[in-house]
Short mmCIF file of C-alpha atoms in Angstrom, two decimals:
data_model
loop_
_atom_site.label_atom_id
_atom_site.label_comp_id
_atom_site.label_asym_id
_atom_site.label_seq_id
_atom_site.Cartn_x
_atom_site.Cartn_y
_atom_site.Cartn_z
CA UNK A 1060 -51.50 -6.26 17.84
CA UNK A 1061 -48.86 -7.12 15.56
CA UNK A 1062 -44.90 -6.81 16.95
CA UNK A 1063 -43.57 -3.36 15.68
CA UNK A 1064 -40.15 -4.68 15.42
CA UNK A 1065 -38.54 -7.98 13.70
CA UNK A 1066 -37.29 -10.90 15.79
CA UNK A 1067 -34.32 -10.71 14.18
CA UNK A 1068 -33.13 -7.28 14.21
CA UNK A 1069 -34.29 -7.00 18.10
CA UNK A 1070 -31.64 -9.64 18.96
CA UNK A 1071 -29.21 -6.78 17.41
CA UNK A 1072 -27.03 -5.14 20.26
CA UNK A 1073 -26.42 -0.86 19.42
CA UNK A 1074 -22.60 -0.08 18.60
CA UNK A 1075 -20.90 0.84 21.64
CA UNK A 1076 -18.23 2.42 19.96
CA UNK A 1077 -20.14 4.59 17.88
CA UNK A 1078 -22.10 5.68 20.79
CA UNK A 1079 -19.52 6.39 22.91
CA UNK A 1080 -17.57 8.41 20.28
CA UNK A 1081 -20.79 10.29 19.26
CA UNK A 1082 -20.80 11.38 23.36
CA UNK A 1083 -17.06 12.06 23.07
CA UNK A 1084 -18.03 14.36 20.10
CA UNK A 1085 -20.86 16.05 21.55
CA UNK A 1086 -18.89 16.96 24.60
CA UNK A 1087 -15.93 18.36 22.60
CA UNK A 1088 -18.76 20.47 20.67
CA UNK A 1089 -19.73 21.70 24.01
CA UNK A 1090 -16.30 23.04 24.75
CA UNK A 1091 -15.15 20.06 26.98
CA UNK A 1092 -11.78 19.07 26.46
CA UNK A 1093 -12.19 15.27 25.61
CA UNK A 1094 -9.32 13.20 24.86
CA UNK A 1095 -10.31 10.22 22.42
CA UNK A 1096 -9.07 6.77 22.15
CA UNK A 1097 -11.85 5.33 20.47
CA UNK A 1098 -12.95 5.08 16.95
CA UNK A 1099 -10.75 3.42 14.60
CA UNK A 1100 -10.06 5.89 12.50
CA UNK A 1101 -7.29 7.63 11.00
CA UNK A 1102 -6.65 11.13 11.73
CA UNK A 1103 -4.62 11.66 8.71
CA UNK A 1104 -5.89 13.56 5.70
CA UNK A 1105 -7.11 11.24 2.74
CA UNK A 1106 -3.90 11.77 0.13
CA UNK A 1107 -4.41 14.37 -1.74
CA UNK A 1108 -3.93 12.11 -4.95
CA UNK A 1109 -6.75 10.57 -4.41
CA UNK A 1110 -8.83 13.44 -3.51
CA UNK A 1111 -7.86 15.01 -7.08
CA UNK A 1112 -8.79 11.44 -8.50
CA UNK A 1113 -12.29 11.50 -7.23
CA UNK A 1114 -12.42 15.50 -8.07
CA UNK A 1115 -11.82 14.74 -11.58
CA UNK A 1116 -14.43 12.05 -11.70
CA UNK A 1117 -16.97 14.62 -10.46
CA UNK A 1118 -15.49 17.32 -13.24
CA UNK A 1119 -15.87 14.79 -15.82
CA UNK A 1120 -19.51 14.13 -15.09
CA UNK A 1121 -18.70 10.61 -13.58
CA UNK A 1122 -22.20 10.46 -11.01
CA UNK A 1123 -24.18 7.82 -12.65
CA UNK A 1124 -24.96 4.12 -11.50
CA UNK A 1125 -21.98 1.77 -11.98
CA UNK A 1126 -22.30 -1.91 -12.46
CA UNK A 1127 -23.40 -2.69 -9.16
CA UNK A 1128 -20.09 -5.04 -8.26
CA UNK A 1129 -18.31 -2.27 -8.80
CA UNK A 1130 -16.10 -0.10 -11.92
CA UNK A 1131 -14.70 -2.99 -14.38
CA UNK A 1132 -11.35 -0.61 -14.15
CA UNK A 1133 -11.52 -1.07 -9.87
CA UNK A 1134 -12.09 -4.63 -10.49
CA UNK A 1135 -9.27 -5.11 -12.30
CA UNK A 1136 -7.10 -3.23 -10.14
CA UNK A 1137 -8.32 -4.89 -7.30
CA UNK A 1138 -7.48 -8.35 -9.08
CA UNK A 1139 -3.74 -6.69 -9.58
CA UNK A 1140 -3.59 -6.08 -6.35
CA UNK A 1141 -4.24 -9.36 -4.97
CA UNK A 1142 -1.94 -11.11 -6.83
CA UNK A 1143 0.65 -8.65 -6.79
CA UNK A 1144 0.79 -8.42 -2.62
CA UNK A 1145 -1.05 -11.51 -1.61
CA UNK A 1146 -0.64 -13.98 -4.02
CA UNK A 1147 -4.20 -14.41 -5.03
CA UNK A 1148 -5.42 -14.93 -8.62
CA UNK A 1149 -8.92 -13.65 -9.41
CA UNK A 1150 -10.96 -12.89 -12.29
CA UNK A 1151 -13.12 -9.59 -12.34
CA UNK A 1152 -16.22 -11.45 -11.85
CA UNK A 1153 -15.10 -12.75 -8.73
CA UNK A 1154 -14.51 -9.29 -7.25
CA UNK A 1155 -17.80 -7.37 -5.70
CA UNK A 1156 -16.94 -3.72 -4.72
CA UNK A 1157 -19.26 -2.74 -1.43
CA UNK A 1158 -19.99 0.11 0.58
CA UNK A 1159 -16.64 -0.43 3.05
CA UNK A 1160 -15.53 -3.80 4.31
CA UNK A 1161 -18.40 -3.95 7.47
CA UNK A 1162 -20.78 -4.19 4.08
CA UNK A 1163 -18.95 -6.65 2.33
CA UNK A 1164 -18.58 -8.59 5.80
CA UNK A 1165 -22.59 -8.70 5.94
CA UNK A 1166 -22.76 -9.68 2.28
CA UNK A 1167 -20.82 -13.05 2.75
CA UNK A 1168 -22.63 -13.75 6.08
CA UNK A 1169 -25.92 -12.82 4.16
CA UNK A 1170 -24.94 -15.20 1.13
CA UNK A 1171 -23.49 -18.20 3.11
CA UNK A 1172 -25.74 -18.33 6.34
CA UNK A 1173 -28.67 -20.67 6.68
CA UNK A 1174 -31.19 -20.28 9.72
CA UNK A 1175 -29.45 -22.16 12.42
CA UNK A 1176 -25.71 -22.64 11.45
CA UNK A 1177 -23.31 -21.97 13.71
CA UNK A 1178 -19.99 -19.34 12.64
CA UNK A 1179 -16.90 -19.43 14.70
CA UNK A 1180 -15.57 -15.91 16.03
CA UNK A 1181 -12.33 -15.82 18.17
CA UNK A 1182 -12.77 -13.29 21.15
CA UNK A 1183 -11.62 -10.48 21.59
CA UNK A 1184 -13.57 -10.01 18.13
CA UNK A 1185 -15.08 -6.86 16.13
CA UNK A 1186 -18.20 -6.11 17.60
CA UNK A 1187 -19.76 -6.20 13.90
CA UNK A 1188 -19.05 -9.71 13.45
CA UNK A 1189 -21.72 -11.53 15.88
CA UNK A 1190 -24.30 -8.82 14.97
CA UNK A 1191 -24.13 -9.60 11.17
CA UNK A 1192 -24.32 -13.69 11.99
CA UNK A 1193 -26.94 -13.15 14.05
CA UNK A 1194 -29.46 -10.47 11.35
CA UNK A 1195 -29.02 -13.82 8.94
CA UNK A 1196 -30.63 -16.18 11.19
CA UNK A 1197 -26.92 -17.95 12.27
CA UNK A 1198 -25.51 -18.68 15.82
CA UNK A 1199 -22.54 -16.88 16.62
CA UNK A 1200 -19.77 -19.46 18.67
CA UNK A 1201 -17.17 -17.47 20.18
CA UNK A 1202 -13.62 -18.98 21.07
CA UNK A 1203 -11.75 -17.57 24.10
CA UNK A 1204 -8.18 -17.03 23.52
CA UNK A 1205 -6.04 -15.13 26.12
CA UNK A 1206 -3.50 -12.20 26.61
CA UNK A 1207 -0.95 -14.96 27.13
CA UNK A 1208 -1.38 -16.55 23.85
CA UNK A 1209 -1.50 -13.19 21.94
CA UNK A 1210 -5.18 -13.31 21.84
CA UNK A 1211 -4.98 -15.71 18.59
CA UNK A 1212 -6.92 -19.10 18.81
CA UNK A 1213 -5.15 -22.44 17.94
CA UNK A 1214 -6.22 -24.84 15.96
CA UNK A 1215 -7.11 -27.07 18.66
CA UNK A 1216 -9.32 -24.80 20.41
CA UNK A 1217 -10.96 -24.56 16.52
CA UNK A 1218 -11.19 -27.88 16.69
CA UNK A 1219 -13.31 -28.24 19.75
CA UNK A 1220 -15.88 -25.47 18.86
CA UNK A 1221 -16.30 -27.46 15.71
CA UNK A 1222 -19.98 -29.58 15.47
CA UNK A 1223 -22.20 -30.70 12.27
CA UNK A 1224 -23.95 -27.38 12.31
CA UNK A 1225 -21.00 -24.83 11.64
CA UNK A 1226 -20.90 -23.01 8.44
CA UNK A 1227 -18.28 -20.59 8.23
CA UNK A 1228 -15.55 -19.21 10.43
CA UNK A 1229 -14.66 -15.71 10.91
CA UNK A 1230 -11.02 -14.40 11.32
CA UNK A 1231 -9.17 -11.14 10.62
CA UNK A 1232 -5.18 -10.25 11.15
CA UNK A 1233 -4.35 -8.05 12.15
CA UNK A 1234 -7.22 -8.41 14.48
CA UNK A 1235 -9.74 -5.40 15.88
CA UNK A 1236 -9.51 -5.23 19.14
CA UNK A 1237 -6.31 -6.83 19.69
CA UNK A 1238 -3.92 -5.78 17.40
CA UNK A 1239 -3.14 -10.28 17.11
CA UNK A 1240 -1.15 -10.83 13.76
CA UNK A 1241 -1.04 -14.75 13.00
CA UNK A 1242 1.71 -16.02 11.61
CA UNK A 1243 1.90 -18.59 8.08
CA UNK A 1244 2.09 -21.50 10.07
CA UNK A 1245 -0.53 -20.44 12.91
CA UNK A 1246 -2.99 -19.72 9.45
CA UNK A 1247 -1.88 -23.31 8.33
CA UNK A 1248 -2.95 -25.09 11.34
CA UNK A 1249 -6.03 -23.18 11.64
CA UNK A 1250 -6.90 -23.76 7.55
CA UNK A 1251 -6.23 -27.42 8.05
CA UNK A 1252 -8.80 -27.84 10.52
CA UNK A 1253 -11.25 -25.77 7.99
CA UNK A 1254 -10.18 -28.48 5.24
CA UNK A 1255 -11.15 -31.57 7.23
CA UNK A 1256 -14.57 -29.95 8.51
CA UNK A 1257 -15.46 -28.52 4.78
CA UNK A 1258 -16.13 -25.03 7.16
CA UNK A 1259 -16.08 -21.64 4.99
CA UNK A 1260 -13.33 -18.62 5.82
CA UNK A 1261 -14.34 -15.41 6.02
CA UNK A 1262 -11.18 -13.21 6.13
CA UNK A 1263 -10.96 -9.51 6.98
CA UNK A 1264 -8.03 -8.10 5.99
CA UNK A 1265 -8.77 -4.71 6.27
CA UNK A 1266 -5.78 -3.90 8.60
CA UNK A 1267 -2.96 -6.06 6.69
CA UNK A 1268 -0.63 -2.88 6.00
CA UNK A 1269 -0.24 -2.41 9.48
CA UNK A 1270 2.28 -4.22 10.67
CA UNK A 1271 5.05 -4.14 13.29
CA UNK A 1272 8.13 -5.26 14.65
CA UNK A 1273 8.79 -7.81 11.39
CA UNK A 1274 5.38 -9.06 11.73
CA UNK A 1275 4.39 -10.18 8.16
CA UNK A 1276 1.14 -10.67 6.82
CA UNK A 1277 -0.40 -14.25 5.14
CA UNK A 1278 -3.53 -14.27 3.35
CA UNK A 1279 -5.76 -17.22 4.58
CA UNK A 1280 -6.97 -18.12 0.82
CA UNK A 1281 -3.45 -18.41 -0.12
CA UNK A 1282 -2.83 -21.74 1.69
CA UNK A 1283 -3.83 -23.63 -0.84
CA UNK A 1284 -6.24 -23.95 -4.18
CA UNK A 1285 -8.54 -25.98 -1.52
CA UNK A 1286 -8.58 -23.45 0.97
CA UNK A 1287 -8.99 -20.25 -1.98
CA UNK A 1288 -12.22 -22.15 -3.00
CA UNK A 1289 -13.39 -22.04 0.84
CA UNK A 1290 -12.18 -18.56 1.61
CA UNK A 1291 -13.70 -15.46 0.90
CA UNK A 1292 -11.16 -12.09 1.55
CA UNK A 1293 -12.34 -8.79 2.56
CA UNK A 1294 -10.61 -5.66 1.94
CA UNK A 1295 -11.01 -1.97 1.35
CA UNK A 1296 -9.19 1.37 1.50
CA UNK A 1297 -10.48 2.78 4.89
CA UNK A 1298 -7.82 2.39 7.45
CA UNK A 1299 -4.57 1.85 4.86
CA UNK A 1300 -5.41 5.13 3.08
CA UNK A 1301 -7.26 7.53 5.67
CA UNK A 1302 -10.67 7.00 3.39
CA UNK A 1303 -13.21 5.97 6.17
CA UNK A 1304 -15.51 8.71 4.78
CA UNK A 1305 -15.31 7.37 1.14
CA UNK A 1306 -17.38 4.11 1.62
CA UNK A 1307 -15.79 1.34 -0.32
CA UNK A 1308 -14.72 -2.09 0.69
CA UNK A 1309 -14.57 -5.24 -1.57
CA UNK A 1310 -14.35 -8.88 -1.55
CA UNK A 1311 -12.50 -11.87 -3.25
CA UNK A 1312 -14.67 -15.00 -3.68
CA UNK A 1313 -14.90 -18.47 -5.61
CA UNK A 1314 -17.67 -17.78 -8.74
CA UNK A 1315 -20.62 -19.03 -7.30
CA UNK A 1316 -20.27 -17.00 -4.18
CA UNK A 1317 -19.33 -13.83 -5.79
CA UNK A 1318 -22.34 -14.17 -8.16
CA UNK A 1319 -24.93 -14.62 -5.67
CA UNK A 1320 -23.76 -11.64 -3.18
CA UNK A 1321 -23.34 -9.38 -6.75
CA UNK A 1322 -27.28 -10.55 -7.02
CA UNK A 1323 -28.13 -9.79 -3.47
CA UNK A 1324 -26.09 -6.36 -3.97
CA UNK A 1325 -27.77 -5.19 -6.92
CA UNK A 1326 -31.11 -5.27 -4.80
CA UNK A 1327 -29.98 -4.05 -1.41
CA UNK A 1328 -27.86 -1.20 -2.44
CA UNK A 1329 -26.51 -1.51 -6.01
CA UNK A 1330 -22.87 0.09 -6.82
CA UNK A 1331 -21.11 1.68 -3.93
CA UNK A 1332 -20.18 5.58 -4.80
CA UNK A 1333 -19.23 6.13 -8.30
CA UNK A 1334 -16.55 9.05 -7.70
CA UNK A 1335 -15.46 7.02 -4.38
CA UNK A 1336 -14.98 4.37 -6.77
CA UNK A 1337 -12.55 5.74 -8.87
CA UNK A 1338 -10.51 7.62 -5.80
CA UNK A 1339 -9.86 3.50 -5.09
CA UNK A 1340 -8.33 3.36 -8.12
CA UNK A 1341 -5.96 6.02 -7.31
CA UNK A 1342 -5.34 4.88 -4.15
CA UNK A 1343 -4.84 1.13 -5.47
CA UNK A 1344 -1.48 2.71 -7.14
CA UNK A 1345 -0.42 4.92 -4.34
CA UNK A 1346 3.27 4.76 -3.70
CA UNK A 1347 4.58 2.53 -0.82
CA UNK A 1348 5.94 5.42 0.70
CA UNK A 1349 2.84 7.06 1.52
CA UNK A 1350 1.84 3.91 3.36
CA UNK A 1351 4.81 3.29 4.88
CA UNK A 1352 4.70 6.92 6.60
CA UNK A 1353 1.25 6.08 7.92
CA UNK A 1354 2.37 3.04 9.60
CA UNK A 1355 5.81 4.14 10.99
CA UNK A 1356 3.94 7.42 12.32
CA UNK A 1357 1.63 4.33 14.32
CA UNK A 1358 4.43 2.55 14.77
CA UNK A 1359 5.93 5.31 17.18
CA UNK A 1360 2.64 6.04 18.63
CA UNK A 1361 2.79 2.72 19.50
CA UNK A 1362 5.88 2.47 21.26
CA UNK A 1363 4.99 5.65 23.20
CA UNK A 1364 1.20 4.31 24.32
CA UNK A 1365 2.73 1.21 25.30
CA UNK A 1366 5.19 2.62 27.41
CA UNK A 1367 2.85 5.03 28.99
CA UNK A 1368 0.45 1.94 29.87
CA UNK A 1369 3.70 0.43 31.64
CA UNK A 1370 3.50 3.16 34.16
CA UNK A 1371 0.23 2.92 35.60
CA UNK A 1372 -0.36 1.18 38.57
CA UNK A 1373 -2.90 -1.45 37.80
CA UNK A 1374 -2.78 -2.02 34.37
CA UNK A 1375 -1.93 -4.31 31.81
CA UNK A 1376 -1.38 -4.67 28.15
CA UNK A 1377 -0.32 -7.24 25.23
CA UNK A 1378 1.76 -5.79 22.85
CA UNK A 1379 -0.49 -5.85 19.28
CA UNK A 1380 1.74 -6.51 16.40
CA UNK A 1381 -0.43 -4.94 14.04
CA UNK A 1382 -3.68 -2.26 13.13
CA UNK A 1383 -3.65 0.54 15.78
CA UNK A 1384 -4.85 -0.54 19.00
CA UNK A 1385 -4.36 -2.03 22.06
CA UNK A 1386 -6.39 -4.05 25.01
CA UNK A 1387 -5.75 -2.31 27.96
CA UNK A 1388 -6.91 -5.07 31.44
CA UNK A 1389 -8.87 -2.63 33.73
CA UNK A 1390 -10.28 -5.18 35.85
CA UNK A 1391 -8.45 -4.34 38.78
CA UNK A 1392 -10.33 -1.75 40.12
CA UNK A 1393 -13.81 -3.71 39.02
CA UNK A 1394 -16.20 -4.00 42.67
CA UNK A 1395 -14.66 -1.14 43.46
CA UNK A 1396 -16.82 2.12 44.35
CA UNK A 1397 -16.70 5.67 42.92
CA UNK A 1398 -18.72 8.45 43.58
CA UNK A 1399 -21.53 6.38 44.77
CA UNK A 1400 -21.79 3.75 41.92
CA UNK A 1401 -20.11 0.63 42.08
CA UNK A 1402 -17.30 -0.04 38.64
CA UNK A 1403 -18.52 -3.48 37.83
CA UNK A 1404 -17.29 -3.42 34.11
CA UNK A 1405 -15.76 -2.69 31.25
CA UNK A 1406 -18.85 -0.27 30.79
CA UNK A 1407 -18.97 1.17 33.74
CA UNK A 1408 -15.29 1.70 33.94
CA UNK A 1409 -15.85 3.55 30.50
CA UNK A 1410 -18.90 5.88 31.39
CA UNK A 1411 -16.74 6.87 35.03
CA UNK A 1412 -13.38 7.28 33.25
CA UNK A 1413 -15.53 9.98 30.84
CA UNK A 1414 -17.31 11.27 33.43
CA UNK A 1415 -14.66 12.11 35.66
CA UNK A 1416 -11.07 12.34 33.22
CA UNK A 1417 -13.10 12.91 29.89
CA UNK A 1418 -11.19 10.45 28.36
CA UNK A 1419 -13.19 7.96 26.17
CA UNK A 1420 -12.08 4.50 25.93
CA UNK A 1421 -14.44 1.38 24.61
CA UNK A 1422 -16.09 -1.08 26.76
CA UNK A 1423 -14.30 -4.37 26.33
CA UNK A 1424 -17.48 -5.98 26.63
CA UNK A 1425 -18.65 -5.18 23.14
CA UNK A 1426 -15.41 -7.00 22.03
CA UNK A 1427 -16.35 -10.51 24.38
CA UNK A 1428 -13.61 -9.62 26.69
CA UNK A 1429 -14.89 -7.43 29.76
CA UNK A 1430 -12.12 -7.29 31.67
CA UNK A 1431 -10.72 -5.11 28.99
CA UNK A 1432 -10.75 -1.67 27.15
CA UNK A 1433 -9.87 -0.87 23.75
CA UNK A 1434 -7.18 1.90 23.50
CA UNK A 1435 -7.12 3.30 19.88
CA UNK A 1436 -3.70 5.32 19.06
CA UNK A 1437 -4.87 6.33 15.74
CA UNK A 1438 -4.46 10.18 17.74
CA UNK A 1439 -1.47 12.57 18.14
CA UNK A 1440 1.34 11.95 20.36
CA UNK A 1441 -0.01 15.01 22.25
CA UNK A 1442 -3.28 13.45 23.12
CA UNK A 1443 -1.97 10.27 23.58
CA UNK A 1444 0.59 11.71 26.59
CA UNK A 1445 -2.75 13.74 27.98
CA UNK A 1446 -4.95 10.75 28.07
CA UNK A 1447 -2.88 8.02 29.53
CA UNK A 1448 -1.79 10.98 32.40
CA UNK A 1449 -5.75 11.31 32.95
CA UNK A 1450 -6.44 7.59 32.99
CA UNK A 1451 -3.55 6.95 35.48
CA UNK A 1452 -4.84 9.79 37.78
CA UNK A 1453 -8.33 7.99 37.39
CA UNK A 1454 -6.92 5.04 38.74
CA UNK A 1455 -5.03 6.53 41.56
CA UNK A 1456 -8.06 8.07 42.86
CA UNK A 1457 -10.21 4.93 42.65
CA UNK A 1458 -7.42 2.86 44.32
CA UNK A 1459 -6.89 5.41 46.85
CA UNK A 1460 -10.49 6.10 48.15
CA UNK A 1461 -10.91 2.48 47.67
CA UNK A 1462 -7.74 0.66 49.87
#
């Protein structure tokens, strides 16, 4: 009998964090008061700007196929955009507009991945990023880096994960799970190791508007013209203008990369969203002010999650300098028992801490880093104060029944 399934997409590993937020949800529908920490996702209202901007594309009977790269206008601002805040100089045809960044992230592994190469992912990393590697036939290498580093890899641990068969590395600052923001000359140590090895850049940027005490943001493909012509950047409007929900992502790339994933695109999915497509537009232009309220209202979340971790007994943090979240260490009350089951993981840990607090947090594990999990604070003050109280009652009764 012939296998039902592919080879390839068995090796795939379900989203954690989508399943645990779908339980979250369900109990919440059932009247359970659930406190969340664990989606990445805004809880701010899309601008209403942009809302009118993709109204009036509906009203004006904008619902037909686009080029399927994306709106010449939204490439163009997109280009504008680039250079304007990141010092980047692109042409139109080197811009393909996706279905939200976690497309355009598969569309570069898709484009640049041969059966067999290896692609470099620091851990803690996005749990996206190994899946994607490994549905295009590649072999994902992870790096370790640790708390007391920041959680950012140096260019000499890049430089030992290095071998003939690797392809492409993958980074993103501000960094999902970590909240890691990598300084010029951190990028510049890191892109000079990419230089020597000829190794392709895949950088997710999706969070670079997020930023915290001074922490500034560097492009990787603006190191140098060498370095633009190994890079590809990946963007979109999800997390910088509360527009998970609208679908659209995009992707700056050297000519002969753009033009095969605009190939591949036109087959797998053509344009993303027309009337999505021109709410980017809007959004593209939105005042700095608007963005700057988003981030100082995370900002103060921040400070007030961070300070709340302080306080309970058995926990620790590194302070993320940008996107909105933070990995919270757990592992102290790992081989310890509760309620008959034994908390040997970030997982487990999870599923109790639901269980019992209904708080949901996600499993380090799905990040590569299982003595940790990932605290969102992209939620009101109010539920912030609720959760971390439940969380460090959850961790006096484990340590309790277990001393």
């Amino acid at each position: 009998m012939k296998q039902r399934i592919s080879a390839r997409i068995a090796t795939v590993s379900p989203s954690l964090t989508l399943a645990i937020t779908a339980k979250a949800k369900a109990m919440k529908a059932a009247g359970e008061d659930v406190v969340s920490f664990g989606v990445g996702e805004p809880d701010f209202p899309t601008p209403a700007h942009i809302i009118d901007a993709a109204k009036r594309a509906l009203d004006e009977g904008q619902t037909k196929y686009t080029p399927s790269s994306g709106l010449p206008a939204l490439k163009k601002a997109i280009c504008k955009k680039l250079l304007e805040e990141n010092g980047l100089s692109y042409e139109p045809s080197q811009i393909i507009v996706s279905n939200g960044a976690k497309h355009s992230v598969f569309n570069v592994c898709y484009a640049l991945i041969n059966e067999g190469d290896e692609v470099i992912i620091p851990a803690p990393y996005w749990l996206t990023y190994p899946e994607a590697v490994k549905l295009c036939g590649g072999v994902p290498v992870t790096v370790e880096t640790s708390g007391e580093n920041g959680f950012k890899m140096t260019a000499e641990q890049l430089e030992r994960a290095v071998t003939p068969k690797t392809k492409l590395l993958i980074f993103n600052s501000p960094c999902n799970p970590t909240g890691a923001v990598y300084t010029k000359e951190e990028i510049l140590s890191l892109a000079a190791v990419c230089r020597k090895h000829n190794i392709f850049v895949l950088s997710d940027e999706i969070y670079e508007k997020l930023l915290y005490d001074g922490a500034e943001h560097f492009s990787f493909a603006a190191v140098s013209e060498e370095m633009k012509d190994l890079t590809i950047t990946v963007n979109g409007v999800s997390k910088t203008y509360a527009m998970t929900g609208f679908r659209v992502g995009y992707l700056a790339a050297p000519k002969d990369i753009a033009a095969a994933i605009d190939s591949f695109q036109s087959h797998a999915t053509s344009n993303a969203c027309t009337a999505s497509q021109y709410a980017t537009i809007e959004a593209l232009s939105s005042p700095e002010e608007e963005i700057n309220r988003m981030a100082d209202i995370y900002a103060r979340r921040r400070e007030k999650l961070l300070g709340l971790i302080e306080s309970v007994r058995g926990v620790d943090c590194v302070k993320p300098m940008g996107a909105f979240y933070v990995m919270m260490r757990v592992s102290s009350l790992y081989n310890k028992s509760w309620k008959g089951k034994r908390i040997n993981g970030s997982a487990d840990f999870a599923a109790a801490l639901l269980e019992e607090e209904k708080v949901a947090v996600i499993p380090g594990k799905c990040f590569g880093a299982d003595d940790y999990v990932r605290l969102s604070y992209s939620l009101s003050e109010e539920d912030i104060q609720k959760g971390m109280e439940r969380i460090a009652d959850f961790f006096d009764k484990v340590l309790r029944k277990n001393a």
